[in-house]
PDB file of C-alpha atoms in Angstrom:
ATOM      1  CA  UNK A  23      -8.500  -4.704  -4.884  1.00 93.00           C
ATOM      2  CA  UNK A  24      -6.900  -4.456  -1.473  1.00 93.00           C
ATOM      3  CA  UNK A  25      -8.790  -1.268  -0.553  1.00 96.00           C
ATOM      4  CA  UNK A  26     -12.206  -2.684  -1.526  1.00 95.00           C
ATOM      5  CA  UNK A  27     -13.408  -3.707   1.938  1.00 96.00           C
ATOM      6  CA  UNK A  28     -17.189  -3.252   1.597  1.00 95.00           C
ATOM      7  CA  UNK A  29     -19.437  -3.535   3.535  1.00 96.00           C
ATOM      8  CA  UNK A  30     -16.823  -2.132   5.934  1.00 97.00           C
ATOM      9  CA  UNK A  31     -16.083   1.585   5.648  1.00 97.00           C
ATOM     10  CA  UNK A  32     -12.587   3.033   5.966  1.00 97.00           C
ATOM     11  CA  UNK A  33     -12.729   6.335   7.861  1.00 97.00           C
ATOM     12  CA  UNK A  34      -9.436   8.207   7.481  1.00 95.00           C
ATOM     13  CA  UNK A  35     -10.602  11.571   8.827  1.00 95.00           C
ATOM     14  CA  UNK A  36      -8.109  12.728  11.451  1.00 95.00           C
ATOM     15  CA  UNK A  37     -10.211  12.826  14.606  1.00 91.00           C
ATOM     16  CA  UNK A  38      -7.951  11.714  17.455  1.00 92.00           C
ATOM     17  CA  UNK A  39      -9.738  10.555  20.594  1.00 92.00           C
ATOM     18  CA  UNK A  40      -8.461   8.741  23.687  1.00 92.00           C
ATOM     19  CA  UNK A  41      -8.465   4.977  22.999  1.00 94.00           C
ATOM     20  CA  UNK A  42     -10.849   2.502  24.573  1.00 94.00           C
ATOM     21  CA  UNK A  43     -10.169  -1.088  25.628  1.00 94.00           C
ATOM     22  CA  UNK A  44     -11.724  -2.502  22.454  1.00 95.00           C
ATOM     23  CA  UNK A  45      -9.687  -0.315  20.063  1.00 96.00           C
ATOM     24  CA  UNK A  46      -6.813  -1.859  18.118  1.00 97.00           C
ATOM     25  CA  UNK A  47      -3.060  -1.370  18.453  1.00 96.00           C
ATOM     26  CA  UNK A  48      -1.047  -1.742  15.248  1.00 97.00           C
ATOM     27  CA  UNK A  49       2.502  -2.726  16.200  1.00 95.00           C
ATOM     28  CA  UNK A  50       5.408  -2.980  13.745  1.00 95.00           C
ATOM     29  CA  UNK A  51       9.038  -4.003  13.946  1.00 92.00           C
ATOM     30  CA  UNK A  52      10.834  -3.259  10.684  1.00 90.00           C
ATOM     31  CA  UNK A  53       8.895  -5.108   7.970  1.00 92.00           C
ATOM     32  CA  UNK A  54       6.993  -7.209  10.495  1.00 94.00           C
ATOM     33  CA  UNK A  55       3.621  -6.723  12.144  1.00 95.00           C
ATOM     34  CA  UNK A  56       2.250  -8.207  15.360  1.00 95.00           C
ATOM     35  CA  UNK A  57      -0.752 -10.373  14.495  1.00 95.00           C
ATOM     36  CA  UNK A  58      -2.580 -13.449  15.680  1.00 93.00           C
ATOM     37  CA  UNK A  59      -3.373 -15.883  12.887  1.00 89.00           C
ATOM     38  CA  UNK A  60      -5.728 -18.844  12.716  1.00 88.00           C
ATOM     39  CA  UNK A  61      -6.758 -20.619   9.505  1.00 89.00           C
ATOM     40  CA  UNK A  62      -5.568 -17.702   7.368  1.00 91.00           C
ATOM     41  CA  UNK A  63      -7.476 -15.085   9.379  1.00 94.00           C
ATOM     42  CA  UNK A  64      -5.610 -12.425  11.354  1.00 96.00           C
ATOM     43  CA  UNK A  65      -6.367 -10.335  14.426  1.00 95.00           C
ATOM     44  CA  UNK A  66      -4.623  -7.382  16.083  1.00 96.00           C
ATOM     45  CA  UNK A  67      -4.107  -6.803  19.794  1.00 94.00           C
ATOM     46  CA  UNK A  68      -6.522  -4.503  21.595  1.00 95.00           C
ATOM     47  CA  UNK A  69      -5.739  -1.939  24.258  1.00 94.00           C
ATOM     48  CA  UNK A  70      -7.458  -4.226  26.750  1.00 93.00           C
ATOM     49  CA  UNK A  71      -4.987  -7.007  25.959  1.00 92.00           C
ATOM     50  CA  UNK A  72      -2.036  -4.617  26.125  1.00 91.00           C
ATOM     51  CA  UNK A  73      -2.945  -3.562  29.683  1.00 90.00           C
ATOM     52  CA  UNK A  74      -1.391  -6.787  30.979  1.00 87.00           C
ATOM     53  CA  UNK A  75       2.135  -5.726  30.052  1.00 86.00           C
ATOM     54  CA  UNK A  76       2.195  -1.963  29.408  1.00 87.00           C
ATOM     55  CA  UNK A  77       1.941   0.867  31.926  1.00 87.00           C
ATOM     56  CA  UNK A  78      -1.590   2.249  31.681  1.00 88.00           C
ATOM     57  CA  UNK A  79      -0.534   5.908  31.783  1.00 87.00           C
ATOM     58  CA  UNK A  80       1.804   5.384  28.856  1.00 87.00           C
ATOM     59  CA  UNK A  81      -0.596   3.116  26.979  1.00 89.00           C
ATOM     60  CA  UNK A  82      -3.582   5.450  27.151  1.00 91.00           C
ATOM     61  CA  UNK A  83      -1.859   8.803  27.544  1.00 87.00           C
ATOM     62  CA  UNK A  84       0.735   8.958  24.761  1.00 85.00           C
ATOM     63  CA  UNK A  85      -1.249   7.577  21.812  1.00 91.00           C
ATOM     64  CA  UNK A  86      -1.011   8.097  18.055  1.00 94.00           C
ATOM     65  CA  UNK A  87      -4.398   7.892  16.351  1.00 96.00           C
ATOM     66  CA  UNK A  88      -4.429   6.459  12.820  1.00 97.00           C
ATOM     67  CA  UNK A  89      -7.951   5.908  11.437  1.00 97.00           C
ATOM     68  CA  UNK A  90     -11.163   3.968  12.013  1.00 97.00           C
ATOM     69  CA  UNK A  91     -13.005   1.153  10.253  1.00 97.00           C
ATOM     70  CA  UNK A  92     -16.743   1.101  10.908  1.00 95.00           C
ATOM     71  CA  UNK A  93     -16.200   3.185  14.024  1.00 93.00           C
ATOM     72  CA  UNK A  94     -13.536   0.905  15.513  1.00 95.00           C
ATOM     73  CA  UNK A  95     -10.402   2.994  16.061  1.00 97.00           C
ATOM     74  CA  UNK A  96      -6.813   1.992  15.260  1.00 98.00           C
ATOM     75  CA  UNK A  97      -3.726   3.411  16.972  1.00 97.00           C
ATOM     76  CA  UNK A  98       0.003   3.062  16.427  1.00 96.00           C
ATOM     77  CA  UNK A  99       1.850   0.897  18.919  1.00 91.00           C
ATOM     78  CA  UNK A 100       5.325   2.287  18.204  1.00 82.00           C
ATOM     79  CA  UNK A 101       7.521   2.564  21.280  1.00 80.00           C
ATOM     80  CA  UNK A 102       5.513  -0.023  23.213  1.00 83.00           C
ATOM     81  CA  UNK A 103       7.179  -3.321  24.139  1.00 84.00           C
ATOM     82  CA  UNK A 104       4.519  -5.780  23.015  1.00 85.00           C
ATOM     83  CA  UNK A 105       6.701  -8.895  22.970  1.00 83.00           C
ATOM     84  CA  UNK A 106       4.918 -10.124  26.106  1.00 83.00           C
ATOM     85  CA  UNK A 107       1.950 -10.969  23.859  1.00 82.00           C
ATOM     86  CA  UNK A 108       4.085 -13.190  21.636  1.00 76.00           C
ATOM     87  CA  UNK A 109       5.572 -16.534  22.591  1.00 60.00           C
ATOM     88  CA  UNK A 110       4.676 -16.854  26.257  1.00 53.00           C
ATOM     89  CA  UNK A 111       1.608 -14.651  25.996  1.00 51.00           C
ATOM     90  CA  UNK A 112      -1.815 -16.003  26.821  1.00 58.00           C
ATOM     91  CA  UNK A 113      -3.302 -17.971  23.942  1.00 56.00           C
ATOM     92  CA  UNK A 114      -6.716 -17.154  22.511  1.00 57.00           C
ATOM     93  CA  UNK A 115      -9.619 -19.578  22.870  1.00 54.00           C
ATOM     94  CA  UNK A 116      -8.718 -21.128  19.516  1.00 56.00           C
ATOM     95  CA  UNK A 117      -5.129 -21.737  20.637  1.00 54.00           C
ATOM     96  CA  UNK A 118      -3.549 -19.042  18.472  1.00 67.00           C
ATOM     97  CA  UNK A 119      -0.920 -16.596  19.764  1.00 84.00           C
ATOM     98  CA  UNK A 120       0.429 -13.261  18.624  1.00 92.00           C
ATOM     99  CA  UNK A 121       3.542 -13.490  16.454  1.00 93.00           C
ATOM    100  CA  UNK A 122       5.642 -11.108  14.363  1.00 93.00           C
ATOM    101  CA  UNK A 123       4.753 -11.734  10.702  1.00 94.00           C
ATOM    102  CA  UNK A 124       6.187 -10.195   7.538  1.00 95.00           C
ATOM    103  CA  UNK A 125       3.967  -7.420   6.186  1.00 94.00           C
ATOM    104  CA  UNK A 126       3.345  -9.508   3.057  1.00 93.00           C
ATOM    105  CA  UNK A 127       0.791 -11.413   5.126  1.00 95.00           C
ATOM    106  CA  UNK A 128      -1.588  -8.539   4.389  1.00 96.00           C
ATOM    107  CA  UNK A 129      -1.649  -9.583   0.710  1.00 92.00           C
ATOM    108  CA  UNK A 130      -2.812 -13.121   1.387  1.00 90.00           C
ATOM    109  CA  UNK A 131      -4.674 -13.342   4.696  1.00 94.00           C
ATOM    110  CA  UNK A 132      -8.143 -12.286   5.798  1.00 94.00           C
ATOM    111  CA  UNK A 133     -10.420 -10.699   6.775  1.00 96.00           C
ATOM    112  CA  UNK A 134      -9.812  -8.139   4.094  1.00 95.00           C
ATOM    113  CA  UNK A 135     -10.670  -5.049   6.140  1.00 97.00           C
ATOM    114  CA  UNK A 136      -8.051  -5.981   8.756  1.00 97.00           C
ATOM    115  CA  UNK A 137      -5.411  -6.610   6.090  1.00 97.00           C
ATOM    116  CA  UNK A 138      -6.096  -3.213   4.548  1.00 97.00           C
ATOM    117  CA  UNK A 139      -5.920  -1.595   7.981  1.00 98.00           C
ATOM    118  CA  UNK A 140      -2.676  -3.409   8.714  1.00 97.00           C
ATOM    119  CA  UNK A 141      -0.813  -2.315   5.592  1.00 97.00           C
ATOM    120  CA  UNK A 142      -2.198   1.242   5.758  1.00 97.00           C
ATOM    121  CA  UNK A 143      -1.049   1.464   9.354  1.00 97.00           C
ATOM    122  CA  UNK A 144       2.385   0.203   8.282  1.00 96.00           C
ATOM    123  CA  UNK A 145       2.641   3.071   5.771  1.00 97.00           C
ATOM    124  CA  UNK A 146       1.841   5.607   8.495  1.00 97.00           C
ATOM    125  CA  UNK A 147       4.224   3.879  10.902  1.00 96.00           C
ATOM    126  CA  UNK A 148       7.128   4.328   8.469  1.00 96.00           C
ATOM    127  CA  UNK A 149       6.221   7.987   7.991  1.00 96.00           C
ATOM    128  CA  UNK A 150       6.164   8.690  11.715  1.00 96.00           C
ATOM    129  CA  UNK A 151       9.441   6.782  12.194  1.00 94.00           C
ATOM    130  CA  UNK A 152      11.224   8.748   9.449  1.00 95.00           C
ATOM    131  CA  UNK A 153       9.888  12.168  10.477  1.00 95.00           C
ATOM    132  CA  UNK A 154      11.034  12.537  14.069  1.00 95.00           C
ATOM    133  CA  UNK A 155      13.054  15.707  13.570  1.00 97.00           C
ATOM    134  CA  UNK A 156      12.642  18.862  11.524  1.00 96.00           C
ATOM    135  CA  UNK A 157      14.614  18.687   8.282  1.00 94.00           C
ATOM    136  CA  UNK A 158      15.286  22.452   8.462  1.00 96.00           C
ATOM    137  CA  UNK A 159      16.498  23.001  12.027  1.00 96.00           C
ATOM    138  CA  UNK A 160      16.658  19.567  13.697  1.00 96.00           C
ATOM    139  CA  UNK A 161      14.055  20.283  16.378  1.00 97.00           C
ATOM    140  CA  UNK A 162      11.865  17.299  17.415  1.00 97.00           C
ATOM    141  CA  UNK A 163       8.555  17.402  15.539  1.00 97.00           C
ATOM    142  CA  UNK A 164       5.171  17.443  17.255  1.00 96.00           C
ATOM    143  CA  UNK A 165       1.807  15.975  16.248  1.00 94.00           C
ATOM    144  CA  UNK A 166      -0.851  18.441  15.170  1.00 95.00           C
ATOM    145  CA  UNK A 167      -4.253  18.060  16.802  1.00 91.00           C
ATOM    146  CA  UNK A 168      -6.422  19.174  13.862  1.00 93.00           C
ATOM    147  CA  UNK A 169      -4.943  17.324  10.889  1.00 95.00           C
ATOM    148  CA  UNK A 170      -2.590  14.423  10.193  1.00 96.00           C
ATOM    149  CA  UNK A 171       0.524  16.544  10.135  1.00 97.00           C
ATOM    150  CA  UNK A 172       3.773  16.955  12.074  1.00 97.00           C
ATOM    151  CA  UNK A 173       5.119  20.435  12.728  1.00 97.00           C
ATOM    152  CA  UNK A 174       8.266  22.032  14.058  1.00 97.00           C
ATOM    153  CA  UNK A 175       7.548  24.207  17.140  1.00 97.00           C
ATOM    154  CA  UNK A 176      10.656  26.282  16.394  1.00 97.00           C
ATOM    155  CA  UNK A 177      10.619  27.128  12.672  1.00 97.00           C
ATOM    156  CA  UNK A 178       7.004  26.002  11.847  1.00 95.00           C
ATOM    157  CA  UNK A 179       8.080  23.560   9.124  1.00 96.00           C
ATOM    158  CA  UNK A 180       5.190  21.148   8.386  1.00 97.00           C
ATOM    159  CA  UNK A 181       5.374  17.497   7.308  1.00 97.00           C
ATOM    160  CA  UNK A 182       2.501  15.512   5.760  1.00 97.00           C
ATOM    161  CA  UNK A 183       2.298  11.743   5.068  1.00 96.00           C
ATOM    162  CA  UNK A 184       4.417  10.582   2.155  1.00 94.00           C
ATOM    163  CA  UNK A 185       2.378   9.643  -0.937  1.00 96.00           C
ATOM    164  CA  UNK A 186       4.179   8.951  -4.230  1.00 96.00           C
ATOM    165  CA  UNK A 187       2.127   9.176  -7.467  1.00 97.00           C
ATOM    166  CA  UNK A 188       2.921   6.389  -9.916  1.00 98.00           C
ATOM    167  CA  UNK A 189       1.438   4.824 -13.047  1.00 98.00           C
ATOM    168  CA  UNK A 190       0.611   1.250 -14.056  1.00 98.00           C
ATOM    169  CA  UNK A 191       0.696   0.925 -17.842  1.00 98.00           C
ATOM    170  CA  UNK A 192      -1.088  -1.639 -20.007  1.00 97.00           C
ATOM    171  CA  UNK A 193       0.486  -1.251 -23.473  1.00 98.00           C
ATOM    172  CA  UNK A 194      -1.687  -2.969 -26.084  1.00 97.00           C
ATOM    173  CA  UNK A 195      -1.110  -3.837 -29.733  1.00 97.00           C
ATOM    174  CA  UNK A 196      -4.233  -5.246 -31.308  1.00 95.00           C
ATOM    175  CA  UNK A 197      -4.917  -8.535 -29.534  1.00 95.00           C
ATOM    176  CA  UNK A 198      -1.652  -8.447 -27.589  1.00 97.00           C
ATOM    177  CA  UNK A 199      -0.530  -7.038 -24.244  1.00 97.00           C
ATOM    178  CA  UNK A 200       3.026  -6.118 -23.263  1.00 97.00           C
ATOM    179  CA  UNK A 201       4.031  -7.803 -20.005  1.00 96.00           C
ATOM    180  CA  UNK A 202       7.275  -7.595 -18.069  1.00 95.00           C
ATOM    181  CA  UNK A 203       9.265  -8.983 -15.165  1.00 92.00           C
ATOM    182  CA  UNK A 204      11.250  -6.827 -12.768  1.00 88.00           C
ATOM    183  CA  UNK A 205      15.020  -7.109 -12.549  1.00 84.00           C
ATOM    184  CA  UNK A 206      16.677  -7.751  -9.194  1.00 74.00           C
ATOM    185  CA  UNK A 207      13.505  -8.115  -7.122  1.00 71.00           C
ATOM    186  CA  UNK A 208      12.013 -10.926  -5.077  1.00 69.00           C
ATOM    187  CA  UNK A 209       8.735 -10.557  -7.017  1.00 67.00           C
ATOM    188  CA  UNK A 210       9.148 -12.858 -10.043  1.00 73.00           C
ATOM    189  CA  UNK A 211       5.644 -12.897 -11.521  1.00 85.00           C
ATOM    190  CA  UNK A 212       4.674 -11.069 -14.694  1.00 92.00           C
ATOM    191  CA  UNK A 213       3.651  -7.452 -14.276  1.00 94.00           C
ATOM    192  CA  UNK A 214       2.822  -4.389 -16.350  1.00 96.00           C
ATOM    193  CA  UNK A 215       5.146  -1.482 -16.957  1.00 97.00           C
ATOM    194  CA  UNK A 216       5.157   1.031 -14.115  1.00 96.00           C
ATOM    195  CA  UNK A 217       6.960   4.107 -12.863  1.00 96.00           C
ATOM    196  CA  UNK A 218       6.831   7.143 -10.605  1.00 97.00           C
ATOM    197  CA  UNK A 219       5.699  10.574 -11.749  1.00 97.00           C
ATOM    198  CA  UNK A 220       8.527  13.105 -11.845  1.00 97.00           C
ATOM    199  CA  UNK A 221       8.407  16.789 -10.954  1.00 96.00           C
ATOM    200  CA  UNK A 222       6.955  18.945 -13.725  1.00 97.00           C
ATOM    201  CA  UNK A 223       5.078  16.269 -15.685  1.00 97.00           C
ATOM    202  CA  UNK A 224       1.495  15.093 -15.956  1.00 97.00           C
ATOM    203  CA  UNK A 225       0.640  11.460 -15.296  1.00 97.00           C
ATOM    204  CA  UNK A 226      -0.040  11.019 -19.036  1.00 97.00           C
ATOM    205  CA  UNK A 227       3.475  12.260 -19.732  1.00 98.00           C
ATOM    206  CA  UNK A 228       4.743   9.795 -17.143  1.00 98.00           C
ATOM    207  CA  UNK A 229       3.115   6.977 -19.115  1.00 98.00           C
ATOM    208  CA  UNK A 230       4.809   7.947 -22.376  1.00 98.00           C
ATOM    209  CA  UNK A 231       8.195   8.547 -20.724  1.00 98.00           C
ATOM    210  CA  UNK A 232       8.244   5.306 -18.739  1.00 97.00           C
ATOM    211  CA  UNK A 233       7.309   3.196 -21.757  1.00 98.00           C
ATOM    212  CA  UNK A 234      10.050   4.820 -23.812  1.00 97.00           C
ATOM    213  CA  UNK A 235      12.643   4.475 -21.036  1.00 96.00           C
ATOM    214  CA  UNK A 236      11.872   0.859 -20.143  1.00 96.00           C
ATOM    215  CA  UNK A 237      11.123  -0.723 -23.526  1.00 97.00           C
ATOM    216  CA  UNK A 238      11.916   1.929 -26.160  1.00 97.00           C
ATOM    217  CA  UNK A 239       8.375   2.135 -27.575  1.00 97.00           C
ATOM    218  CA  UNK A 240       6.059   5.013 -28.455  1.00 97.00           C
ATOM    219  CA  UNK A 241       2.405   4.931 -27.382  1.00 98.00           C
ATOM    220  CA  UNK A 242      -0.814   6.750 -28.234  1.00 98.00           C
ATOM    221  CA  UNK A 243      -4.433   6.959 -27.052  1.00 97.00           C
ATOM    222  CA  UNK A 244      -3.442   7.028 -23.377  1.00 97.00           C
ATOM    223  CA  UNK A 245      -6.631   6.358 -21.396  1.00 96.00           C
ATOM    224  CA  UNK A 246      -7.107   6.464 -17.622  1.00 97.00           C
ATOM    225  CA  UNK A 247      -8.574   3.312 -16.040  1.00 96.00           C
ATOM    226  CA  UNK A 248      -8.688   3.651 -12.220  1.00 96.00           C
ATOM    227  CA  UNK A 249      -6.487   4.227  -9.157  1.00 97.00           C
ATOM    228  CA  UNK A 250      -5.379   2.329  -6.068  1.00 97.00           C
ATOM    229  CA  UNK A 251      -3.602   3.218  -2.816  1.00 97.00           C
ATOM    230  CA  UNK A 252      -0.611   0.886  -2.431  1.00 96.00           C
ATOM    231  CA  UNK A 253       0.766   1.274   1.078  1.00 95.00           C
ATOM    232  CA  UNK A 254       3.501  -1.328   0.561  1.00 93.00           C
ATOM    233  CA  UNK A 255       5.488   1.392  -1.265  1.00 93.00           C
ATOM    234  CA  UNK A 256       3.810   4.659  -0.110  1.00 95.00           C
ATOM    235  CA  UNK A 257       2.265   4.885  -3.569  1.00 96.00           C
ATOM    236  CA  UNK A 258      -0.932   6.127  -5.162  1.00 97.00           C
ATOM    237  CA  UNK A 259      -1.162   4.016  -8.320  1.00 98.00           C
ATOM    238  CA  UNK A 260      -2.981   5.275 -11.406  1.00 98.00           C
ATOM    239  CA  UNK A 261      -3.740   2.734 -14.120  1.00 98.00           C
ATOM    240  CA  UNK A 262      -3.689   3.562 -17.829  1.00 98.00           C
ATOM    241  CA  UNK A 263      -4.338   1.657 -21.035  1.00 97.00           C
ATOM    242  CA  UNK A 264      -2.540   2.831 -24.164  1.00 97.00           C
ATOM    243  CA  UNK A 265      -1.825   1.612 -27.691  1.00 97.00           C
ATOM    244  CA  UNK A 266       1.460   0.998 -29.445  1.00 98.00           C
ATOM    245  CA  UNK A 267       2.384   3.795 -31.848  1.00 97.00           C
ATOM    246  CA  UNK A 268       4.869   2.454 -34.378  1.00 95.00           C
ATOM    247  CA  UNK A 269       7.333  -0.437 -34.297  1.00 94.00           C
ATOM    248  CA  UNK A 270       6.797  -3.247 -31.769  1.00 95.00           C
ATOM    249  CA  UNK A 271      10.418  -4.355 -31.238  1.00 94.00           C
ATOM    250  CA  UNK A 272      11.426  -3.913 -27.606  1.00 95.00           C
ATOM    251  CA  UNK A 273      14.628  -2.215 -26.473  1.00 95.00           C
ATOM    252  CA  UNK A 274      14.915  -3.406 -22.882  1.00 92.00           C
ATOM    253  CA  UNK A 275      16.216  -1.342 -19.972  1.00 93.00           C
ATOM    254  CA  UNK A 276      18.017  -4.214 -18.262  1.00 91.00           C
ATOM    255  CA  UNK A 277      18.541  -2.276 -15.026  1.00 90.00           C
ATOM    256  CA  UNK A 278      14.769  -2.053 -14.535  1.00 89.00           C
ATOM    257  CA  UNK A 279      13.428  -5.158 -16.274  1.00 92.00           C
ATOM    258  CA  UNK A 280      14.487  -8.779 -16.662  1.00 91.00           C
ATOM    259  CA  UNK A 281      12.273  -9.121 -19.742  1.00 92.00           C
ATOM    260  CA  UNK A 282       9.366  -7.583 -21.655  1.00 94.00           C
ATOM    261  CA  UNK A 283       7.238  -9.714 -23.948  1.00 95.00           C
ATOM    262  CA  UNK A 284       4.091  -9.473 -26.054  1.00 97.00           C
ATOM    263  CA  UNK A 285       1.345 -11.949 -25.128  1.00 96.00           C
ATOM    264  CA  UNK A 286      -1.757 -12.844 -27.099  1.00 96.00           C
ATOM    265  CA  UNK A 287      -4.898 -12.097 -25.115  1.00 94.00           C
ATOM    266  CA  UNK A 288      -5.718 -15.768 -24.546  1.00 92.00           C
ATOM    267  CA  UNK A 289      -2.161 -16.615 -23.416  1.00 94.00           C
ATOM    268  CA  UNK A 290      -1.670 -13.971 -20.741  1.00 94.00           C
ATOM    269  CA  UNK A 291      -0.119 -15.720 -17.678  1.00 91.00           C
ATOM    270  CA  UNK A 292      -2.400 -14.205 -15.034  1.00 88.00           C
ATOM    271  CA  UNK A 293      -5.180 -15.441 -12.788  1.00 88.00           C
ATOM    272  CA  UNK A 294      -7.721 -13.306 -10.917  1.00 87.00           C
ATOM    273  CA  UNK A 295      -7.002 -12.003  -7.436  1.00 88.00           C
ATOM    274  CA  UNK A 296      -8.615  -9.239  -5.408  1.00 87.00           C
ATOM    275  CA  UNK A 297      -5.466  -7.414  -4.340  1.00 92.00           C
ATOM    276  CA  UNK A 298      -3.689  -5.383  -7.022  1.00 94.00           C
ATOM    277  CA  UNK A 299      -4.569  -2.921  -9.748  1.00 96.00           C
ATOM    278  CA  UNK A 300      -1.939  -4.569 -11.965  1.00 95.00           C
ATOM    279  CA  UNK A 301      -3.690  -7.926 -11.829  1.00 95.00           C
ATOM    280  CA  UNK A 302      -7.099  -6.385 -12.448  1.00 96.00           C
ATOM    281  CA  UNK A 303      -5.854  -4.594 -15.553  1.00 96.00           C
ATOM    282  CA  UNK A 304      -4.253  -7.767 -16.908  1.00 96.00           C
ATOM    283  CA  UNK A 305      -7.504  -9.666 -16.364  1.00 95.00           C
ATOM    284  CA  UNK A 306      -9.558  -6.878 -17.975  1.00 95.00           C
ATOM    285  CA  UNK A 307      -7.534  -7.299 -21.164  1.00 95.00           C
ATOM    286  CA  UNK A 308      -7.308 -11.101 -20.967  1.00 94.00           C
ATOM    287  CA  UNK A 309     -11.087 -11.429 -20.687  1.00 93.00           C
ATOM    288  CA  UNK A 310     -11.773  -8.847 -23.396  1.00 89.00           C
ATOM    289  CA  UNK A 311     -13.429  -6.367 -21.085  1.00 82.00           C
ATOM    290  CA  UNK A 312     -11.233  -3.579 -22.426  1.00 77.00           C
ATOM    291  CA  UNK A 313     -13.359  -3.706 -25.604  1.00 68.00           C
ATOM    292  CA  UNK A 314     -16.369  -2.622 -23.542  1.00 66.00           C
ATOM    293  CA  UNK A 315     -14.676   0.579 -22.346  1.00 60.00           C
TER     294      UNK A 315
END
């Protein structure tokens, strides 16, 4: 999955240090990220490259530390005008230049550890951008030096990164799997049922509620599979397998889903990828590996 970057190690301990020339700047503009791409492989600008167009005192003095991968540190480039690197910027030895690419590039490009860093940085970028002022008194928030937290110097309100718990649900019925397609979204491929955990419920209760709300079915034997951070939507996904309990006729919530359909194991329209928990769970059932659990 997207977070499986071995042999590289993701180090998300909050240990801010002044950046060095070889450290990376992650720069975002809406849903776009500044990357250099060659033959499907991406690269991010370094502080050394940014020196050519950004005041050094601002570049190195007012930094926002994000995380490290194998000791190489990543920082947020928000507020820095990095357009000088794109278009007319100096090309790399391979002829590639920095361009603003849609964040979806992180699902398809390589190397994997840079894609994971890029989308994780985008999640933190959106949090910092949406948490500039205290929600209680309106005072500008400040960065804490000991943990990844923003605080209000006036009323002491604290803000932590936004993480939304959600479930991915593989509903099975003998040799069949229930698959769905979202309504009103750009993503048109088949998926599994999914939903966010609400206040006051366990994740197992979320599974039962979401299945009932979206397709009108009861389930039993709810079994946890594994989890995945999904920075594209600020989500911590938790995957569950469960079995149909009762009638199999679907009552579709047409506001959420375009369709929901039972597929025989051998006919499941999915092919392996190494990105999403949803795909892995579909392939686990398609290949019969759920029987080994």
